Short mmCIF file of C-alpha atoms and ligand atoms in Angstrom, two decimals:
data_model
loop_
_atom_site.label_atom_id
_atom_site.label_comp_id
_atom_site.label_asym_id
_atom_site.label_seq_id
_atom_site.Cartn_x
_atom_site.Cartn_y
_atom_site.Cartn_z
CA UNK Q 1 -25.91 3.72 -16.02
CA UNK Q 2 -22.99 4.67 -18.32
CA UNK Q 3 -20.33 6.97 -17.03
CA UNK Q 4 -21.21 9.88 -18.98
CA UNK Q 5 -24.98 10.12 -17.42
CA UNK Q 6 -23.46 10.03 -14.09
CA UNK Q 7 -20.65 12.79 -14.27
CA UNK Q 8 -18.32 12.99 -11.72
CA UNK Q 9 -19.47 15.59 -9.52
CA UNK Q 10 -16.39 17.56 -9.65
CA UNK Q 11 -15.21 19.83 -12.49
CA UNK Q 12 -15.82 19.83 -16.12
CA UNK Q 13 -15.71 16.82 -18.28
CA UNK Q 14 -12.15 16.87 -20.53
CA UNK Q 15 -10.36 19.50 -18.55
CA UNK Q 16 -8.07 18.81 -15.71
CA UNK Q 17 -9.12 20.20 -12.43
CA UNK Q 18 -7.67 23.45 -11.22
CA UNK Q 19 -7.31 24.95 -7.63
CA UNK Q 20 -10.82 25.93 -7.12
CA UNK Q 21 -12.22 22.00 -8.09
CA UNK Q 22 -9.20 20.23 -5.95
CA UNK Q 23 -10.71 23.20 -3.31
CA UNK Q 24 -14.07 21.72 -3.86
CA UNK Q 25 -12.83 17.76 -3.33
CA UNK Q 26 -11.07 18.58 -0.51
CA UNK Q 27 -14.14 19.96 0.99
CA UNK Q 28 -16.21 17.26 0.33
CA UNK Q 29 -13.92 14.65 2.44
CA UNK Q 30 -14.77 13.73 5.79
CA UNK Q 31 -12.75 12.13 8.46
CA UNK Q 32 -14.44 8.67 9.82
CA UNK Q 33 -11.97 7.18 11.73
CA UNK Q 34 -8.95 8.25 13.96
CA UNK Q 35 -4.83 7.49 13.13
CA UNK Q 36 -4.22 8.11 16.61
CA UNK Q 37 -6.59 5.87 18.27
CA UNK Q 38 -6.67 3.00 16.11
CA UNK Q 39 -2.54 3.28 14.49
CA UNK Q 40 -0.91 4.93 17.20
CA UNK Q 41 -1.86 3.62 20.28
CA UNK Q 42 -1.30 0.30 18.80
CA UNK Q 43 2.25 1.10 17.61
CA UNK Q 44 2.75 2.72 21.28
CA UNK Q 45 1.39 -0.91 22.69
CA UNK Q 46 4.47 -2.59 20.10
CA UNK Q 47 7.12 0.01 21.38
CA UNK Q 48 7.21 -2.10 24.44
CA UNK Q 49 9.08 -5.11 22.37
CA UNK Q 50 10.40 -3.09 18.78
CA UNK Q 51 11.78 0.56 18.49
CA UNK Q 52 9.62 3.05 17.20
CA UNK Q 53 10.84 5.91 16.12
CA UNK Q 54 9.61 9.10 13.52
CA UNK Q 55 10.41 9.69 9.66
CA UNK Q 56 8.73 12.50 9.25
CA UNK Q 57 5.83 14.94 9.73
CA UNK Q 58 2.61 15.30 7.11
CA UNK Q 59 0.66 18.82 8.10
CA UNK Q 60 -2.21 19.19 6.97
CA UNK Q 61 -3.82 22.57 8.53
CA UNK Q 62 -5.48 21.87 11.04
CA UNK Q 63 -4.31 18.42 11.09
CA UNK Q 64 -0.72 17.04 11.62
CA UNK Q 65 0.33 13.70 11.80
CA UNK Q 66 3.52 12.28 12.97
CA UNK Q 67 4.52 9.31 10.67
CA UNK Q 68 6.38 6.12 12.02
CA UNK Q 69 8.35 3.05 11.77
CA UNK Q 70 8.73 -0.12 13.37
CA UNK Q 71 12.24 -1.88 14.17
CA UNK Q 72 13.13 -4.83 15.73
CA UNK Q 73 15.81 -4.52 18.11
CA UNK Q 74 18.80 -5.54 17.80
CA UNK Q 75 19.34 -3.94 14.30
CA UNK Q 76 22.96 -5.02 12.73
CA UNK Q 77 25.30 -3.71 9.99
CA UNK Q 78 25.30 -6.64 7.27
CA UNK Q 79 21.94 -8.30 8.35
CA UNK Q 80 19.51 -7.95 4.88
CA UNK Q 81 16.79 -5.12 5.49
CA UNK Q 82 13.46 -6.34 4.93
CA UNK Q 83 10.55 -3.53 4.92
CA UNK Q 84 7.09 -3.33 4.84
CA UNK Q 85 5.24 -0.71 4.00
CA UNK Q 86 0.92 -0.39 4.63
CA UNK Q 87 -1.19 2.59 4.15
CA UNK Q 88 0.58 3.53 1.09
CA UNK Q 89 -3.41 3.74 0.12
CA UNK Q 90 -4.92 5.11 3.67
CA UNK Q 91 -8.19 3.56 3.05
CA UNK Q 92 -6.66 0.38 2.29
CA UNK Q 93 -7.42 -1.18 6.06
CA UNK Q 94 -5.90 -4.05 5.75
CA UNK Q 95 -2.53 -2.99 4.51
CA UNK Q 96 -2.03 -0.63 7.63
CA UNK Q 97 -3.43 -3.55 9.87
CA UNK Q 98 -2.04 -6.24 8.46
CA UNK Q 99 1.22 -4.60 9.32
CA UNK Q 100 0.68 -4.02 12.68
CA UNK Q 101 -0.54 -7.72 13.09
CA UNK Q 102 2.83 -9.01 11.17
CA UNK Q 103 5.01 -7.21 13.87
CA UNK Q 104 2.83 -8.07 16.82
CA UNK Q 105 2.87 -11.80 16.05
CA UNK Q 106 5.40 -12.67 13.95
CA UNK Q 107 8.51 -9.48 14.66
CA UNK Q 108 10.17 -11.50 17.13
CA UNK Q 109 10.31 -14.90 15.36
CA UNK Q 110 12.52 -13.17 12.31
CA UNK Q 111 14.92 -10.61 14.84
CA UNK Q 112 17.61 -12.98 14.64
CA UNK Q 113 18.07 -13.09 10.78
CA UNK Q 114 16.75 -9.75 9.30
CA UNK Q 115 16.54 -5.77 9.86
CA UNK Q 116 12.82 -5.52 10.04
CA UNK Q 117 11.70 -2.16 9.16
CA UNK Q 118 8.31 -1.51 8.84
CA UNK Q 119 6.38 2.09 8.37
CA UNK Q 120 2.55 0.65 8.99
CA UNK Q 121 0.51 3.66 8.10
CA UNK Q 122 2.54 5.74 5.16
CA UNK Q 123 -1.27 7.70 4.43
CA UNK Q 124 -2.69 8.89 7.68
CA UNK Q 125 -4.31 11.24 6.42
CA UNK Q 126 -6.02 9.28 4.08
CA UNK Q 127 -6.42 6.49 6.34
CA UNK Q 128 -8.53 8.97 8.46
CA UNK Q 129 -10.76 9.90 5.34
CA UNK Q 130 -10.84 6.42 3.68
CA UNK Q 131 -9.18 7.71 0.36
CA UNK Q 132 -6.99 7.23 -2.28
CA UNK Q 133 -5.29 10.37 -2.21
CA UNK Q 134 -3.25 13.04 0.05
CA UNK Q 135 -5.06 16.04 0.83
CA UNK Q 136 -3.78 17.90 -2.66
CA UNK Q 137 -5.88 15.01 -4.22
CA UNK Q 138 -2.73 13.21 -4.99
CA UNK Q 139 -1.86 9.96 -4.95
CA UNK Q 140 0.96 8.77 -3.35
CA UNK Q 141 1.38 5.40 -5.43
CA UNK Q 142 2.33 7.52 -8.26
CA UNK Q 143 4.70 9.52 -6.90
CA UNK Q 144 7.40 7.69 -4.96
CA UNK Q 145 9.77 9.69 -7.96
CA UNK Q 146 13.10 12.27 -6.63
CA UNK Q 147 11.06 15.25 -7.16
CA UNK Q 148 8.07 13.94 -5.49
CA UNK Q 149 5.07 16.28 -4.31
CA UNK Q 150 3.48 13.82 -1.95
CA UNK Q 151 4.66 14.21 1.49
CA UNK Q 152 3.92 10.82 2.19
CA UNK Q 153 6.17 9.54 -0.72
CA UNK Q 154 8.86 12.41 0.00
CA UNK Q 155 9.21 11.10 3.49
CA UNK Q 156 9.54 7.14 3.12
CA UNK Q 157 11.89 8.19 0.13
CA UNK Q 158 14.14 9.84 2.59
CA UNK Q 159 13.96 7.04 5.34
CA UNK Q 160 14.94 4.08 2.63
CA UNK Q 161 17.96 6.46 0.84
CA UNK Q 162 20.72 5.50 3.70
CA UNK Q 163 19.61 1.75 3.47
CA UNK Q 164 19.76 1.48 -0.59
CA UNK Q 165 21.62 -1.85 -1.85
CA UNK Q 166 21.46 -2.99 1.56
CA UNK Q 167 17.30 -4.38 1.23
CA UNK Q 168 16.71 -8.03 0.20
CA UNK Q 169 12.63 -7.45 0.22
CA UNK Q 170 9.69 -5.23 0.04
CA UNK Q 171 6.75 -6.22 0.53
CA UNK Q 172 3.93 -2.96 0.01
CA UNK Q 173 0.47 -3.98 1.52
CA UNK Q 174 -2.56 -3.10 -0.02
CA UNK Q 175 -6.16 -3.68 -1.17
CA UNK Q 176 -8.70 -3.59 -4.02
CA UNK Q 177 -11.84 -2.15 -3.34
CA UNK Q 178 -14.95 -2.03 -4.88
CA UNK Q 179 -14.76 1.60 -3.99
CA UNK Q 180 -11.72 1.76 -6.80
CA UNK Q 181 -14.47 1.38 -9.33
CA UNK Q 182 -17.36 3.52 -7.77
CA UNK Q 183 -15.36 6.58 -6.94
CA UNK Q 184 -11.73 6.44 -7.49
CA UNK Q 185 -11.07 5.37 -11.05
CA UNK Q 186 -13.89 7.88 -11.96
CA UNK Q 187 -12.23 10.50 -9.35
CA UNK Q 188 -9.07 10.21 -11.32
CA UNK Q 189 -10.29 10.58 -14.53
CA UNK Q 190 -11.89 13.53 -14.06
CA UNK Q 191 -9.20 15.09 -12.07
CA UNK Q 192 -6.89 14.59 -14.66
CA UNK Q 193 -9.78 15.65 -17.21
CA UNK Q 194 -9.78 12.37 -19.44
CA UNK Q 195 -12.90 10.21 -20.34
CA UNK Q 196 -13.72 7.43 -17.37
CA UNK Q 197 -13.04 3.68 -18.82
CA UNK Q 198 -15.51 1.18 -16.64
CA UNK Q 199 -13.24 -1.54 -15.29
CA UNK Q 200 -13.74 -5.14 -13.87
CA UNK Q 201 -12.57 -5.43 -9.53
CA UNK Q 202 -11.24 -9.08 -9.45
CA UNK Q 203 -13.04 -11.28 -6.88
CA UNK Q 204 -9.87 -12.43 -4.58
CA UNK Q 205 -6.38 -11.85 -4.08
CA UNK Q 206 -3.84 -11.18 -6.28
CA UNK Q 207 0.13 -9.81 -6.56
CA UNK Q 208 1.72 -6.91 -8.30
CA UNK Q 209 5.73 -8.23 -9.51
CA UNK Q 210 7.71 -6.08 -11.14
CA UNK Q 211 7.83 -6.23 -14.77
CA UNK Q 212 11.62 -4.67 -14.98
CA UNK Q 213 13.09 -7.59 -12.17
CA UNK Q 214 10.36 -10.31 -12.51
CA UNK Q 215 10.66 -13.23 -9.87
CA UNK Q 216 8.05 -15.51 -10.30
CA UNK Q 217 9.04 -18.42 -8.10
CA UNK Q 218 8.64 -15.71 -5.20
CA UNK Q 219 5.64 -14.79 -6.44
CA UNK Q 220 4.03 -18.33 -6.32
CA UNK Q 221 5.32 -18.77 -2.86
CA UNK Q 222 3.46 -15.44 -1.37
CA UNK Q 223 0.28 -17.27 -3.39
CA UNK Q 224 0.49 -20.34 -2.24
CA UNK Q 225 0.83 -18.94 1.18
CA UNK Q 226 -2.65 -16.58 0.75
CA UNK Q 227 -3.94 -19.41 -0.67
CA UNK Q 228 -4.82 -20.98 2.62
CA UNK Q 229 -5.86 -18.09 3.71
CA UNK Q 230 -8.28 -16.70 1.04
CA UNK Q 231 -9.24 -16.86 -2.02
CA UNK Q 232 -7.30 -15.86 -5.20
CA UNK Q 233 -8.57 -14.30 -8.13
CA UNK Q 234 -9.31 -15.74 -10.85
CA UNK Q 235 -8.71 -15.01 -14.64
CA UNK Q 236 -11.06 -12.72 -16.25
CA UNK Q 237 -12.58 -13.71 -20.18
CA UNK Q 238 -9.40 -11.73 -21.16
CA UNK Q 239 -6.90 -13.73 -18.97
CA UNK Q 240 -6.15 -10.75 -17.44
CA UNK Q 241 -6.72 -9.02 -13.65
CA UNK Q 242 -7.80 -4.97 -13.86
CA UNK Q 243 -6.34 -4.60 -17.38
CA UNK Q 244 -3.04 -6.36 -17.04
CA UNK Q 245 -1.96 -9.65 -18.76
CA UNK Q 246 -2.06 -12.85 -15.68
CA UNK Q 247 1.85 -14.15 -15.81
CA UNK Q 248 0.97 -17.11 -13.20
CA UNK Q 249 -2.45 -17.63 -11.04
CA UNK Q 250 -3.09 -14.60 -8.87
CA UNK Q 251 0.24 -12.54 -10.83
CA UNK Q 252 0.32 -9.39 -12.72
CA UNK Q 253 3.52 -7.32 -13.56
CA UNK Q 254 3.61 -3.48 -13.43
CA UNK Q 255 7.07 -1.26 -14.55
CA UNK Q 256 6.89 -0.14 -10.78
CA UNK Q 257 9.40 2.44 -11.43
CA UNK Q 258 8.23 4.03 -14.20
CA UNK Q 259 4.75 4.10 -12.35
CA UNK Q 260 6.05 5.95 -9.50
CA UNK Q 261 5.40 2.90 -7.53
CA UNK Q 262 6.30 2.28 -3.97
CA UNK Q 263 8.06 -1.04 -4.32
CA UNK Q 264 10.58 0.41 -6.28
CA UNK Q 265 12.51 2.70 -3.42
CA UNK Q 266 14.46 0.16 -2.18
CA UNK Q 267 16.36 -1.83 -4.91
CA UNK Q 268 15.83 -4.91 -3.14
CA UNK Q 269 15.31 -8.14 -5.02
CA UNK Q 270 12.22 -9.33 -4.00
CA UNK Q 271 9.30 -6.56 -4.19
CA UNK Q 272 5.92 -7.47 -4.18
CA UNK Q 273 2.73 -5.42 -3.83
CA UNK Q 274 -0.69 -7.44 -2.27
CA UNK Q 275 -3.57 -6.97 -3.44
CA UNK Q 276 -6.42 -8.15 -1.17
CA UNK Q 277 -10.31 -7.50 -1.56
CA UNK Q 278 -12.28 -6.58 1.39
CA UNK Q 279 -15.73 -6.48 -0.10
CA UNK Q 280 -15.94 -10.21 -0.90
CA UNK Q 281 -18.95 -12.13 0.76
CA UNK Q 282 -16.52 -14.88 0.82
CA UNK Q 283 -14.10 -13.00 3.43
CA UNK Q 284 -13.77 -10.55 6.72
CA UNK Q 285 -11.75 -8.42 7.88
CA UNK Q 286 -9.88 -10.47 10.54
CA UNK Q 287 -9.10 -12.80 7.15
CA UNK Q 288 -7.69 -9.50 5.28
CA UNK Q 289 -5.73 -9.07 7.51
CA UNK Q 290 -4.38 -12.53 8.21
CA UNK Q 291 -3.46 -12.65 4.24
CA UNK Q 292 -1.67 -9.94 4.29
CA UNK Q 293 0.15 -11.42 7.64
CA UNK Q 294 0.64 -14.58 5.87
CA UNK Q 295 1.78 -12.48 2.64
CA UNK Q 296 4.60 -11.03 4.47
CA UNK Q 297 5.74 -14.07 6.45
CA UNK Q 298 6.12 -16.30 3.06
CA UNK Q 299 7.81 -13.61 1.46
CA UNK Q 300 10.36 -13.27 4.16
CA UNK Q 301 10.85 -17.46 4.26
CA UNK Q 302 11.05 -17.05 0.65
CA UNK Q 303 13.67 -14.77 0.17
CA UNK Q 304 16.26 -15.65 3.42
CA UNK Q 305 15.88 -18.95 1.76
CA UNK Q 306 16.44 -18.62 -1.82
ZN1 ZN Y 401 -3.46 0.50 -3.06
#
């Protein structure tokens, strides 16, 4: 079926939703799964080896959730801050528990060497609903900008500020979904009221570097790490992964700063973004979230060693 026999349910094809329509999505959502039960009591289990404290407070009537990072102990003036950042994208599951799984196995090893700061779950609400989007149908991964109307983005802003010029890496966890294609590329077009253009998901994993402070020999090393891990995705006929020209296997660049992107808050030298697909027949979810584990561990060899 082409896009325009299957209308997204929502609004009116070529304008931009309105109050009453973003009223109408929000309506529609439904929570399937709980931040406190599956994030929280898992950071609570972590608290009894890293400090845990709060950033910040998303309230969303009649839901509230408290928002939280990760530190190992033993934080020093003049050690390079490394963070990590999941749930960016709530539904993105193994980005928030890929985190968690990073700091449970592999926190201590680095506690020596590096501030580890990590905020596991940046879109509860979202991770609750398994969307995209805040509850003011906004995406967060657009919006990490000084005026930002995202809460989620507002609040990590504010909890990186003091530590800017003082990061050597960020590494942002996160996933493509099949569901990107079936409801939230078309979800964004009509929101924004412009004409749906059908896309390609890429069968494996992949990297987002940034275009504006490329650094491909980090790149490679997060890749070659995944590698063993899972699968990475290959080429499409155009050479290119969803859109955007392949610089090296399993590497794409994005301006993350003009995108409103999240890796580009810190100013640290090594930002990547993962990308890893959940819906391949070829992988599960305990291997999701082992890439992203083994994502963030090369990264971090990577960059105390270069
Ligand atoms: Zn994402």
């Amino acid at each position: 079926m082409t896009a325009a026999a299957t209308p997204y349910p929502i609004g009116t094809p070529g304008l931009p939703w309105g109050e009453a329509e973003r009223a109408q999505w929000l309506s529609r959502q439904v929570r399937h799964r709980s931040y406190a039960s599956n994030v929280v009591s898992t950071i609570e289990r972590l608290a009894a080896h890293l400090d845990v404290s709060e950033y910040g407070q998303l309230d969303y009537p009649p839901d509230h959730y408290r928002l939280f990072t990760l530190r190992n102990r033993g934080w020093r003036e003049g050690r390079p801050i490394v963070l990590v950042t999941g749930g960016v994208h709530g539904y993105e599951t193994s980005g928030v528990h890929g985190a968690l799984l990073f700091l449970e196995r592999h926190a201590q090893q680095y506690a020596e060497r590096i501030n580890l700061l990590v905020a596991p779950c940046v879109s509860p609400w979202g991770y609750e609903r398994v969307h995209r989007w805040n509850a003011h149908a906004i995406d967060p991964n657009r919006s990490f900008r000084d005026d930002s109307q995202a809460g989620e983005s507002a609040a990590l802003l504010q909890l990186v500020a003091p530590h800017r010029g003082r990061f050597l890496l960020h590494v942002d966890l996160h996933e493509t979904t099949d569901s990107d294609e079936s409801e939230f590329r078309p979800a964004v077009a009509a929101r924004d009221g412009k004409p749906f253009q059908p896309g390609v998901i890429p069968d494996g994993f992949y990297l987002v570097d940034d275009s504006e402070n490329p650094q491909p020999q980090f790149q490679r090393a997060v890749i070659d790490a995944v590698a063993k891990i899972t699968h990475i995705a290959p080429a499409d006929e155009k050479n290119q992964l969803i859109g955007s020209d392949i610089i090296a296997p399993g590497i794409i660049q994005y301006p993350v700063r003009q995108l409103g992107l999240c890796t580009s808050i810190t100013g640290a030298r090594y930002t990547t973004v993962t990308e890893v697909y959940p819906d391949s027949p070829r992988t599960t979810p305990e291997q999701c979230n082992a890439a992203q584990v083994a994502a963030v561990c090369a990264a971090i060899d990577f960059a105390l060693g270069a």
